[in-house]
Short mmCIF file of C-alpha atoms and ligand atoms in Angstrom, two decimals:
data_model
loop_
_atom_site.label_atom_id
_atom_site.label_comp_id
_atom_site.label_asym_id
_atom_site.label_seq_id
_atom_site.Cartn_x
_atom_site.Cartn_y
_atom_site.Cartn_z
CA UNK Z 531 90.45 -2.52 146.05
CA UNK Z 532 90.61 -4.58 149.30
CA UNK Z 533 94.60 -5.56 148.42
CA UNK Z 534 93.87 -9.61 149.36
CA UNK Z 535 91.33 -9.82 147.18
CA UNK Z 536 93.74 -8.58 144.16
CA UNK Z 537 95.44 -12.08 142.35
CA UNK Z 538 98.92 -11.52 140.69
CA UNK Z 539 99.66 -14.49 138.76
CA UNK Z 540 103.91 -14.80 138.54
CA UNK Z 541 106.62 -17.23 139.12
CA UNK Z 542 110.03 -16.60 138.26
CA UNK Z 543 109.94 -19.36 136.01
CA UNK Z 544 106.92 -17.90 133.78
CA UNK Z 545 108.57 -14.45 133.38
CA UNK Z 546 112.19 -16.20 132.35
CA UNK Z 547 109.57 -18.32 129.83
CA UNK Z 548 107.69 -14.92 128.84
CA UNK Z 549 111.41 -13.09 128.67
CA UNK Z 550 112.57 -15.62 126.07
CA UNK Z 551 110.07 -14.68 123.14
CA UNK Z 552 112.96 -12.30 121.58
CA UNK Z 553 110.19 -10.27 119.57
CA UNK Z 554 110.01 -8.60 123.38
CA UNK Z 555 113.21 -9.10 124.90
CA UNK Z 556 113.00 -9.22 128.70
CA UNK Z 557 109.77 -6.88 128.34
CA UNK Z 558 107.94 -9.68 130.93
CA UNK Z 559 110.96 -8.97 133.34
CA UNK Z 560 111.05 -5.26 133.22
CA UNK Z 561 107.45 -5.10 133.70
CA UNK Z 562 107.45 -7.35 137.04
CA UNK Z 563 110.88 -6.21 138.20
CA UNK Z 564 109.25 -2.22 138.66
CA UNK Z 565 105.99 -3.86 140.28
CA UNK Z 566 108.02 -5.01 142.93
CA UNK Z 567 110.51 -2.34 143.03
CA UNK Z 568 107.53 -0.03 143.76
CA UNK Z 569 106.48 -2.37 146.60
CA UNK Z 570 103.12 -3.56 145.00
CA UNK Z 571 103.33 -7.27 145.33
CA UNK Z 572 102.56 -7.36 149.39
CA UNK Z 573 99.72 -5.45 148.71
CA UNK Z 574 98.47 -8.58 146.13
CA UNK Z 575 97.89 -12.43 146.33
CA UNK Z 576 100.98 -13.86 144.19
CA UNK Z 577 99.95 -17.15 142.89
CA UNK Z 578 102.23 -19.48 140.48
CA UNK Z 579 100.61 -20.15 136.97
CA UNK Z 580 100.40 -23.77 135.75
CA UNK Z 581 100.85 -24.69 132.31
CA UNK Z 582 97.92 -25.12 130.20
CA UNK Z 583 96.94 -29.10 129.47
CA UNK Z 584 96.37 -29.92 125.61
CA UNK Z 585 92.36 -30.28 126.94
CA UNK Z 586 92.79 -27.06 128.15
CA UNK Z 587 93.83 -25.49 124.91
CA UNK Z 588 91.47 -27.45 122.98
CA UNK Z 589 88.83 -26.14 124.53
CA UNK Z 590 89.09 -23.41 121.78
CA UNK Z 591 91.76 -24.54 119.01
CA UNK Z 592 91.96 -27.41 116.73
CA UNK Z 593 93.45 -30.70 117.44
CA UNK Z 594 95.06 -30.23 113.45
CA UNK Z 595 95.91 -26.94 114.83
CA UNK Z 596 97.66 -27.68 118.63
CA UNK Z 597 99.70 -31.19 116.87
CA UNK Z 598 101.06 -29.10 114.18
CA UNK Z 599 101.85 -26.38 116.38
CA UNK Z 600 103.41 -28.42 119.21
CA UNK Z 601 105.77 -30.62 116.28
CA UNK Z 602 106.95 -27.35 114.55
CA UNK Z 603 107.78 -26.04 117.95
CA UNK Z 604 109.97 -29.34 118.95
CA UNK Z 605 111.58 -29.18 115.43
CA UNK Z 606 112.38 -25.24 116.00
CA UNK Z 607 113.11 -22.83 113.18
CA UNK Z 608 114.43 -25.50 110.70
CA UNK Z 609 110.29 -26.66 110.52
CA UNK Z 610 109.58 -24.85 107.22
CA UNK Z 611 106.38 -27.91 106.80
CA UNK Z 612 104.13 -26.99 103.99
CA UNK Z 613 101.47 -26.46 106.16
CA UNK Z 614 102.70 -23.89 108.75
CA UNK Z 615 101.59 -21.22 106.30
CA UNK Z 616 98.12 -22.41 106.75
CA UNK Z 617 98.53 -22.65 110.50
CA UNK Z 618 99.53 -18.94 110.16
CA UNK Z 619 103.09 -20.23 111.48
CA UNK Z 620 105.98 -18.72 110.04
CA UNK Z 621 106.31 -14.80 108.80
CA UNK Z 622 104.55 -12.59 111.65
CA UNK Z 623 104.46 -15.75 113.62
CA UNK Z 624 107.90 -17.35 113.68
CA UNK Z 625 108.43 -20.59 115.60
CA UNK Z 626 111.30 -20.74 117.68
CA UNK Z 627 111.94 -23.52 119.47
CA UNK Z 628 109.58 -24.37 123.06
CA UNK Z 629 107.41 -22.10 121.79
CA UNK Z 630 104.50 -24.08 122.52
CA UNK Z 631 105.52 -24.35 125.27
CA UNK Z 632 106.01 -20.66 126.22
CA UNK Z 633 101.96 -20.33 124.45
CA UNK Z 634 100.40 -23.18 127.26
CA UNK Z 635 102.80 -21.33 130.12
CA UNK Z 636 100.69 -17.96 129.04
CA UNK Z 637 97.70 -19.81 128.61
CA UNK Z 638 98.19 -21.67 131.56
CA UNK Z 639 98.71 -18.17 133.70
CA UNK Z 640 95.68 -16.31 132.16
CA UNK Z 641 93.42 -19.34 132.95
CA UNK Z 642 94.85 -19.40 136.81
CA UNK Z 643 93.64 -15.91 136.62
CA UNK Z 644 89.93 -16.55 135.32
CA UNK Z 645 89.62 -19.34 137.98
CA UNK Z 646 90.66 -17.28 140.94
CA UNK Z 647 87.46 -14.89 139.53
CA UNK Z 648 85.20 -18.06 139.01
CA UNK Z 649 86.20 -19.82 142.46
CA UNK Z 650 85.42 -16.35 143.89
CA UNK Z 651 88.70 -16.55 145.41
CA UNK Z 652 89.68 -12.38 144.52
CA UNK Z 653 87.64 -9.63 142.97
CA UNK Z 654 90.65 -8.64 140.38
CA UNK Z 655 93.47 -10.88 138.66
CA UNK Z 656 96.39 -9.93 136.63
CA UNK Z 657 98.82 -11.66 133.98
CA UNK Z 658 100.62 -8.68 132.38
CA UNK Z 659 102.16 -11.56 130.64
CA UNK Z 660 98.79 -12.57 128.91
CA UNK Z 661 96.61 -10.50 126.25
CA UNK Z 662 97.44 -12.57 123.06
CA UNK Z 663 94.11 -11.70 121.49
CA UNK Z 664 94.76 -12.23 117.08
CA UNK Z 665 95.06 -16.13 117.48
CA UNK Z 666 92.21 -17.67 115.71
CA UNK Z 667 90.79 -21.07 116.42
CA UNK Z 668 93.04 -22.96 113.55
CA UNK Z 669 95.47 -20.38 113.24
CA UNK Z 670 98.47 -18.42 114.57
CA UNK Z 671 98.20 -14.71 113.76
CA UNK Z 672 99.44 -10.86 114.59
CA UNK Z 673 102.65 -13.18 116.82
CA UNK Z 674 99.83 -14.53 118.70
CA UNK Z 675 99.82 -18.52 118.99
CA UNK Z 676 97.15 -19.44 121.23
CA UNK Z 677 94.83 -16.89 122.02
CA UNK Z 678 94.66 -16.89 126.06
CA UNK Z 679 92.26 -14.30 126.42
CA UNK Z 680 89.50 -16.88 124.79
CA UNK Z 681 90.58 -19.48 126.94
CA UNK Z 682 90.09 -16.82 129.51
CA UNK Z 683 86.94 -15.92 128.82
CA UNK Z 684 85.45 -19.55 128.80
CA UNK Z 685 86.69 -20.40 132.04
CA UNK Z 686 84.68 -17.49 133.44
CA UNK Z 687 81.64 -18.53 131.67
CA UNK Z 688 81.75 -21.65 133.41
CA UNK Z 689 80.30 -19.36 136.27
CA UNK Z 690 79.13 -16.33 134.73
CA UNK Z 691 76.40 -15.96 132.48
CA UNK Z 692 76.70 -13.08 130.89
CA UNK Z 693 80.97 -11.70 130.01
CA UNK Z 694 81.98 -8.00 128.88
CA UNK Z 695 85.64 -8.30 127.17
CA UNK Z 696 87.13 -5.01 126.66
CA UNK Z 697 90.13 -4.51 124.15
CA UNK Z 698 92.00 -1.56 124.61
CA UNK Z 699 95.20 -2.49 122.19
CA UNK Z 700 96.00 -0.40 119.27
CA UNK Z 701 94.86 -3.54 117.32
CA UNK Z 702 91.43 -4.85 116.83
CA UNK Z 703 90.42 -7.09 118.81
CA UNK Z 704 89.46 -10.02 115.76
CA UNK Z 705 90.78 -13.09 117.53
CA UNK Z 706 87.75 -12.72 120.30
CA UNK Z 707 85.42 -10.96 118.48
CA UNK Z 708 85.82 -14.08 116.07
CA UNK Z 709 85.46 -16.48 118.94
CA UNK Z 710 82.06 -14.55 120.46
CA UNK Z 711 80.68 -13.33 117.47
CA UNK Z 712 77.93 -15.62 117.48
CA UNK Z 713 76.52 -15.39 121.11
CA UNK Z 714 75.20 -13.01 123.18
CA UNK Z 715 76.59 -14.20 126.08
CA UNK Z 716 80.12 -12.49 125.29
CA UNK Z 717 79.95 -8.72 124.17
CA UNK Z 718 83.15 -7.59 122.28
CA UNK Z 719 83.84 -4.23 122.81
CA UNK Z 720 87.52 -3.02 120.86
CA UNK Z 721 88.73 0.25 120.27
CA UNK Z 722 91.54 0.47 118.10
CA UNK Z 723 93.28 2.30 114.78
CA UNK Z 724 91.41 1.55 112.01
CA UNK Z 725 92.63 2.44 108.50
CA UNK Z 726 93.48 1.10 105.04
CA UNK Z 727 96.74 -1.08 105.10
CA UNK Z 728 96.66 -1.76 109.13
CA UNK Z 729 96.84 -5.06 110.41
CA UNK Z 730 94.57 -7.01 110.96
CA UNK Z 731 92.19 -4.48 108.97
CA UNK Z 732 89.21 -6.07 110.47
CA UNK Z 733 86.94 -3.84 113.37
CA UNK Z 734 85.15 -1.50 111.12
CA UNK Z 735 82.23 0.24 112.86
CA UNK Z 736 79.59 -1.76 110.96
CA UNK Z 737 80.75 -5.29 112.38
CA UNK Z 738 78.11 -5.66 114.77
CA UNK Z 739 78.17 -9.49 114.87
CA UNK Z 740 76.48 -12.60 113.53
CA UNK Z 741 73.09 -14.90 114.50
CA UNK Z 742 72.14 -14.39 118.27
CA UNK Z 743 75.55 -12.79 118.55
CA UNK Z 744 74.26 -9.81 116.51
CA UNK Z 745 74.70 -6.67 118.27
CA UNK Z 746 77.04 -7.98 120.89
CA UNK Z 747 80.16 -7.08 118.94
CA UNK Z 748 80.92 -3.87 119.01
CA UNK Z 749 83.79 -1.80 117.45
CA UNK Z 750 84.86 1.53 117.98
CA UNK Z 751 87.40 2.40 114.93
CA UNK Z 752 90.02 5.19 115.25
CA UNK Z 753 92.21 6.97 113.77
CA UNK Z 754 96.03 7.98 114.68
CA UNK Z 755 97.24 10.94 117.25
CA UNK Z 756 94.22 10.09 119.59
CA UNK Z 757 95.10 11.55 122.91
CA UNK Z 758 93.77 11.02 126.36
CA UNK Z 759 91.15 13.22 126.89
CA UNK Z 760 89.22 12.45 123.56
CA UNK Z 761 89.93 8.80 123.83
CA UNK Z 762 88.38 8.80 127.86
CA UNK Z 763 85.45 10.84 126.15
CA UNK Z 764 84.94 7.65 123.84
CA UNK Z 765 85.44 5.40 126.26
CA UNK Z 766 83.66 6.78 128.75
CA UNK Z 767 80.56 7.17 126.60
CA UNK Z 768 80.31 3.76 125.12
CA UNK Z 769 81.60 1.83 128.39
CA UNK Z 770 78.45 3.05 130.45
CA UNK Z 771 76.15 2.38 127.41
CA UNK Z 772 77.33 -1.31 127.48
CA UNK Z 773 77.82 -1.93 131.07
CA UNK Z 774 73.84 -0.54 131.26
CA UNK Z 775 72.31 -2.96 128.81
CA UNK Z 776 74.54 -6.06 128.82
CA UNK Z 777 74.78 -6.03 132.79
CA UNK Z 778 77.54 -8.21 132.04
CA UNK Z 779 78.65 -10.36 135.54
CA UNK Z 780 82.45 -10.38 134.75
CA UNK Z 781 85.03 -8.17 132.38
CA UNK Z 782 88.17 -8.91 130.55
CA UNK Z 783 89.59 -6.24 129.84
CA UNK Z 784 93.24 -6.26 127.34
CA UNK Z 785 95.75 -3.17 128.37
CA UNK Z 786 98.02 -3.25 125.39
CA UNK Z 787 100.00 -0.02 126.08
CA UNK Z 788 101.10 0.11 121.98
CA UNK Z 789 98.69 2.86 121.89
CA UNK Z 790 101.38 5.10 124.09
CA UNK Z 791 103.09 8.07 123.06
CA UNK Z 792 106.40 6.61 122.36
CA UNK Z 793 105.49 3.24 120.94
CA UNK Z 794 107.14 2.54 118.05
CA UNK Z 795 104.14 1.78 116.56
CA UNK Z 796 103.72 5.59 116.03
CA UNK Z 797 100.28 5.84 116.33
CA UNK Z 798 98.05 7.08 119.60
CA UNK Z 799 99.33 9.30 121.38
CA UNK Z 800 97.31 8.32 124.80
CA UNK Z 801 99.63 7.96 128.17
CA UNK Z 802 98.95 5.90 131.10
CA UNK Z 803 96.95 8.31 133.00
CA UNK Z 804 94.51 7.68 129.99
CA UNK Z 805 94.34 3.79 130.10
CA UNK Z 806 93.96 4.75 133.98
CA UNK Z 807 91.21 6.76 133.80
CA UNK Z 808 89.28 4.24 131.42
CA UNK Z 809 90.19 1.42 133.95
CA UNK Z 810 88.90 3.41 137.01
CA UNK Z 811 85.16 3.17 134.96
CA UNK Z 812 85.33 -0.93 135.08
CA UNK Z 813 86.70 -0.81 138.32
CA UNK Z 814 83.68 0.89 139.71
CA UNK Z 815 81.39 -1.56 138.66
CA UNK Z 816 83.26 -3.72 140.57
CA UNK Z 817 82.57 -6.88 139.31
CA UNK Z 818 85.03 -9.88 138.96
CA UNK Z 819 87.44 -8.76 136.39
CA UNK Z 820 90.41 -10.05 134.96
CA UNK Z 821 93.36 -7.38 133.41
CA UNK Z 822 95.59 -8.58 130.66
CA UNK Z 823 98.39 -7.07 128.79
CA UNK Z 824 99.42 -7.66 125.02
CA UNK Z 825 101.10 -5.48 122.41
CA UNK Z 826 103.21 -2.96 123.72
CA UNK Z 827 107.00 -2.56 121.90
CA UNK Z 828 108.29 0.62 123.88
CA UNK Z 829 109.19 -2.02 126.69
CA UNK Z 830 110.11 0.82 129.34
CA UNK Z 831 106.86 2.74 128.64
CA UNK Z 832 104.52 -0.48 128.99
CA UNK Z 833 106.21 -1.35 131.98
CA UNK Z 834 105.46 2.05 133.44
CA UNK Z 835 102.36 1.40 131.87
CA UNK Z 836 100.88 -1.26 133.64
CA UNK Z 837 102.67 -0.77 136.80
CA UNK Z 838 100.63 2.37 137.09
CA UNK Z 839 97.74 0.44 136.19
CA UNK Z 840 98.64 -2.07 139.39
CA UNK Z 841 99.06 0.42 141.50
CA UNK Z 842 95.37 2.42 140.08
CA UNK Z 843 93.86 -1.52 141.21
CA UNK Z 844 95.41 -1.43 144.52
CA UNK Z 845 94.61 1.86 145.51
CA UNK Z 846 98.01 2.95 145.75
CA UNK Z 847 99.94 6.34 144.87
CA UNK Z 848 103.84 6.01 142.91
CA UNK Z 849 106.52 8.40 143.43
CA UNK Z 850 107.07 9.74 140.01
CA UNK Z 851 110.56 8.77 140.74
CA UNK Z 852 111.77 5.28 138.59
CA UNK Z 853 112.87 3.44 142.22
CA UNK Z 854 116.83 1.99 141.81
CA UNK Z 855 116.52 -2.10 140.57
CA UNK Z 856 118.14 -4.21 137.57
CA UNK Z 857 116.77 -2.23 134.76
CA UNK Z 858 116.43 1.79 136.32
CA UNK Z 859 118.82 2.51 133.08
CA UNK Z 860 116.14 1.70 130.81
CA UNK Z 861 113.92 4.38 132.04
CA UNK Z 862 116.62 7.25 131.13
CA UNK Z 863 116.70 9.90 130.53
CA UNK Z 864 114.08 11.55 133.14
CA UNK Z 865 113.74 8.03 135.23
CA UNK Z 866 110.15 8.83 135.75
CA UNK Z 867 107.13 7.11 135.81
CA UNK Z 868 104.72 9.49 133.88
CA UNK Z 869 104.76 9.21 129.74
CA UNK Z 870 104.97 12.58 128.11
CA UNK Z 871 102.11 12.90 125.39
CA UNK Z 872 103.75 13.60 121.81
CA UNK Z 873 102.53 17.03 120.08
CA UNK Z 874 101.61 14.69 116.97
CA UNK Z 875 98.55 16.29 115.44
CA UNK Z 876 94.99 14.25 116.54
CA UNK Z 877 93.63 13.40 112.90
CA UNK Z 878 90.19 12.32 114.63
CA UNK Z 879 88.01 14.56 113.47
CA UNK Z 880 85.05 16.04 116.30
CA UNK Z 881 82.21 15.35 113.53
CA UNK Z 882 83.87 11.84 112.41
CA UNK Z 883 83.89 10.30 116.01
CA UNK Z 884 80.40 11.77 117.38
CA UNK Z 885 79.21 9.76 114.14
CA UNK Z 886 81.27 6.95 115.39
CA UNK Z 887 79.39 7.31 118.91
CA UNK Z 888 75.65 7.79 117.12
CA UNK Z 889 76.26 4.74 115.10
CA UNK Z 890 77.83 2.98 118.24
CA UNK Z 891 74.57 4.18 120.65
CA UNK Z 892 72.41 2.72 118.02
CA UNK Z 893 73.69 -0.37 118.11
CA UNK Z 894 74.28 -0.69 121.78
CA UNK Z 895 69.99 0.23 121.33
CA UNK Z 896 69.35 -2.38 119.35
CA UNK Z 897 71.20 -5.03 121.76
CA UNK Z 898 68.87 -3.39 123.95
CA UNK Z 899 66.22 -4.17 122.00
CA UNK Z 900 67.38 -7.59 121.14
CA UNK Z 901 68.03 -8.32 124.96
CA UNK Z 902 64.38 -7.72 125.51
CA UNK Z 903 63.37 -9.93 123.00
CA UNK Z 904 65.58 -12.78 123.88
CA UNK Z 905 64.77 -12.09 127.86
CA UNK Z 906 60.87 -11.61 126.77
CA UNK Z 907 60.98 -15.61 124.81
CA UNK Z 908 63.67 -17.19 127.52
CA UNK Z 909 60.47 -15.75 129.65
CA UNK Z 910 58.46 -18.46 127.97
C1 M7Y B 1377 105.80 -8.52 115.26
C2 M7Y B 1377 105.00 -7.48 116.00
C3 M7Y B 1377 104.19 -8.12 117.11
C4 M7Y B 1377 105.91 -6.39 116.53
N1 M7Y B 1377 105.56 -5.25 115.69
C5 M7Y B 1377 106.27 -3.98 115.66
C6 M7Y B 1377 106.13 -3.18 116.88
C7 M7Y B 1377 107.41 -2.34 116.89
C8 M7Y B 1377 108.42 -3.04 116.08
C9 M7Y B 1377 107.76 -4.20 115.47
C10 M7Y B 1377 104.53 -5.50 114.90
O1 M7Y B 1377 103.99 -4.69 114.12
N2 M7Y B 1377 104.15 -6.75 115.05
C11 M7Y B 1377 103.16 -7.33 114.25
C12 M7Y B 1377 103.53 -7.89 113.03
C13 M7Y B 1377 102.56 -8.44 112.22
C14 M7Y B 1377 101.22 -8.45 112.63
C15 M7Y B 1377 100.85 -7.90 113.87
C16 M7Y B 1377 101.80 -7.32 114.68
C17 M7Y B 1377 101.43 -6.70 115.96
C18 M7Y B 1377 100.27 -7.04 116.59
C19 M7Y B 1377 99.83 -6.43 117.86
O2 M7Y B 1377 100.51 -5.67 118.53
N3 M7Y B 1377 98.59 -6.78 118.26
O3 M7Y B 1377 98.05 -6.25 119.40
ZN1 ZN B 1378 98.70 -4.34 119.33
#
């Protein structure tokens, strides 16, 4: 990638907002701090987020929603109102004090991003910082409060007809899929662990969406001790089928890196390599496309994680070698960049996921079908 045309949205001020969310304690520092320690940011356009206006947050949540939000935030954790538990607020999503304020400083970075895409200003745009995709138009969820990556998503239709988003985070992808599943102008497309028990226990195989939007969700549910090569198969497979029919004109793609060996969510067992390889497939389409991050609890691993990633946008090589800078002790004890794969067992079975891809193909053949008919009457 041509490295001016490659956006990094950060400010000093965002990633001491992003640091304070203790759920991820300094996890938005780490992961900037080894960018630049590798040398990556003169090879990008750094560009300071603003903070996201109360319009621009409406523009996908509720007015009930945003007040509540924004007076349980000023009140801080003594703001135990009867109705947080219907704003989801509370539990999995606590509110700590200027926490609305930390959600519009995300919100605000993730929609810098989308407009340097629509303004055709760069060709790729980053906020590591952004990826917040369970928030639900009324509704805080999975610790997300305001779900950026919608937000996202709309700015770039503002200029592009026709949006891929890709969700690569252990978790399903409901938050968009929710917000898209009724148009065809937004496929969903979210691979993620699927079984009995784990959150948010939506993104079964057969969700296909709703209305016009039927056919333009599309799930791809897996099961634990995944590891690279199968999941790059998968990937690989269903990303072409997509890209083919939908001809989307933009992508959104979300990196959470809790799907890494490592993570204490215990579950993949994929390494950055992996994620890499699937990235290099968007990438070659090259279309306008923005990266975001989200889950991702082994903080030293998704820092290596999506400084790789950077680097794979940028066209530039890492020593394996963790370079010195504030937090080289948190990479201990082999200080490299590269994520060992665990020797957990893969329980995807061969037969279970080429039914997963035969079901997936058919529906990606029915959108096709579906996109002919809606081309064939917008014809008339
Ligand atoms: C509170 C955190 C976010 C952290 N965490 C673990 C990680 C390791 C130690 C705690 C969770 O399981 N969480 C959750 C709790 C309730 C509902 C959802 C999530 C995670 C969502 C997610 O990652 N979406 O992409
Ligand atoms: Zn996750």
């Amino acid at each position: 990638m041509a490295s001016s045309r490659v956006l990094y949205v950060h400010s000093d001020d965002y990633v001491r907002t992003c640091d304070s969310m203790a759920r991820l304690p300094h996890r938005a520092s780490m992961v900037h701090l080894l960018i630049k320690a590798y040398g990556l940011l003169k090879f990008m356009r750094v560009i300071a987020p603003r903070m996201a206006s109360h319009d621009d947050l409406a523009a996908f949540h509720s007015d009930a929603y945003l007040s509540h939000f924004e007076l349980v935030s000023r009140e801080g954790e003594d703001a135990d109102l009867p109705e947080s538990q219907q704003y989801g607020l509370g539990y999995d999503c606590p509110v700590m004090e200027g926490v609305f304020e930390y959600a519009a400083a995300v919100a605000g970075a993730t929609l810098t991003a989308a407009e340097g895409l629509r303004n055709g200003v760069c060709d790729v745009a980053l906020n590591w910082a952004g990826g917040w995709h369970h928030a639900k138009k009324d509704e805080a969820s999975g610790f997300c409060y305001v779900n950026d990556v919608v937000l996202g998503i709309l700015k770039l239709r503002e200029q592009f007809q026709r949006v891929l988003y890709i969700d690569f985070d252990l978790h399903h992808g409901d938050g968009v899929e929710d917000a898209f599943s009724f148009t065809p102008k937004v496929v969903t497309l979210s691979f993620h662990k699927f079984s009995p028990g784990f959150f948010p226990g939506t993104g079964d195989i057969a969700e296909v969406g709703l209305g016009r939007g039927r056919f333009y969700s599309i799930n791809v549910p897996l099961s634990d001790g995944i590891a690279d090569e199968k999941y790059v198969d998968i990937c690989h497979s269903v990303l072409q089928a997509v890209n083919t029919t939908f001809l989307p004109e933009a992508v959104v793609c979300q990196f959470g890196a809790d799907t890494l060996a490592g993570d204490p969510m215990c579950s993949f067992n994929l390494t950055p390599k992996g994620l890499g390889q699937c990235l290099q497939i968007v990438l070659g389409w090259q279309k306008p496309t923005l990266l975001l991050g989200g889950g991702g609890y082994h903080l030293a691993n998704t820092a290596r994680c999506w400084t790789y990633l950077t680097a794979l946008v940028l066209d530039q090589v890492l020593a394996s070698e963790i370079p010195e800078h504030q937090f080289f002790p948190e990479y201990g004890p082999d200080y490299v960049l590269e994520v060992t794969p665990g020797c957990r067992s893969d329980t995807n079975n061969p037969a279970h996921l080429d039914q997963v891809l035969a079901e997936i193909r058919a529906v990606v053949r029915a959108e096709i079908w579906n996109l002919a008919m809606v081309r064939a009457i917008a014809r008339h």
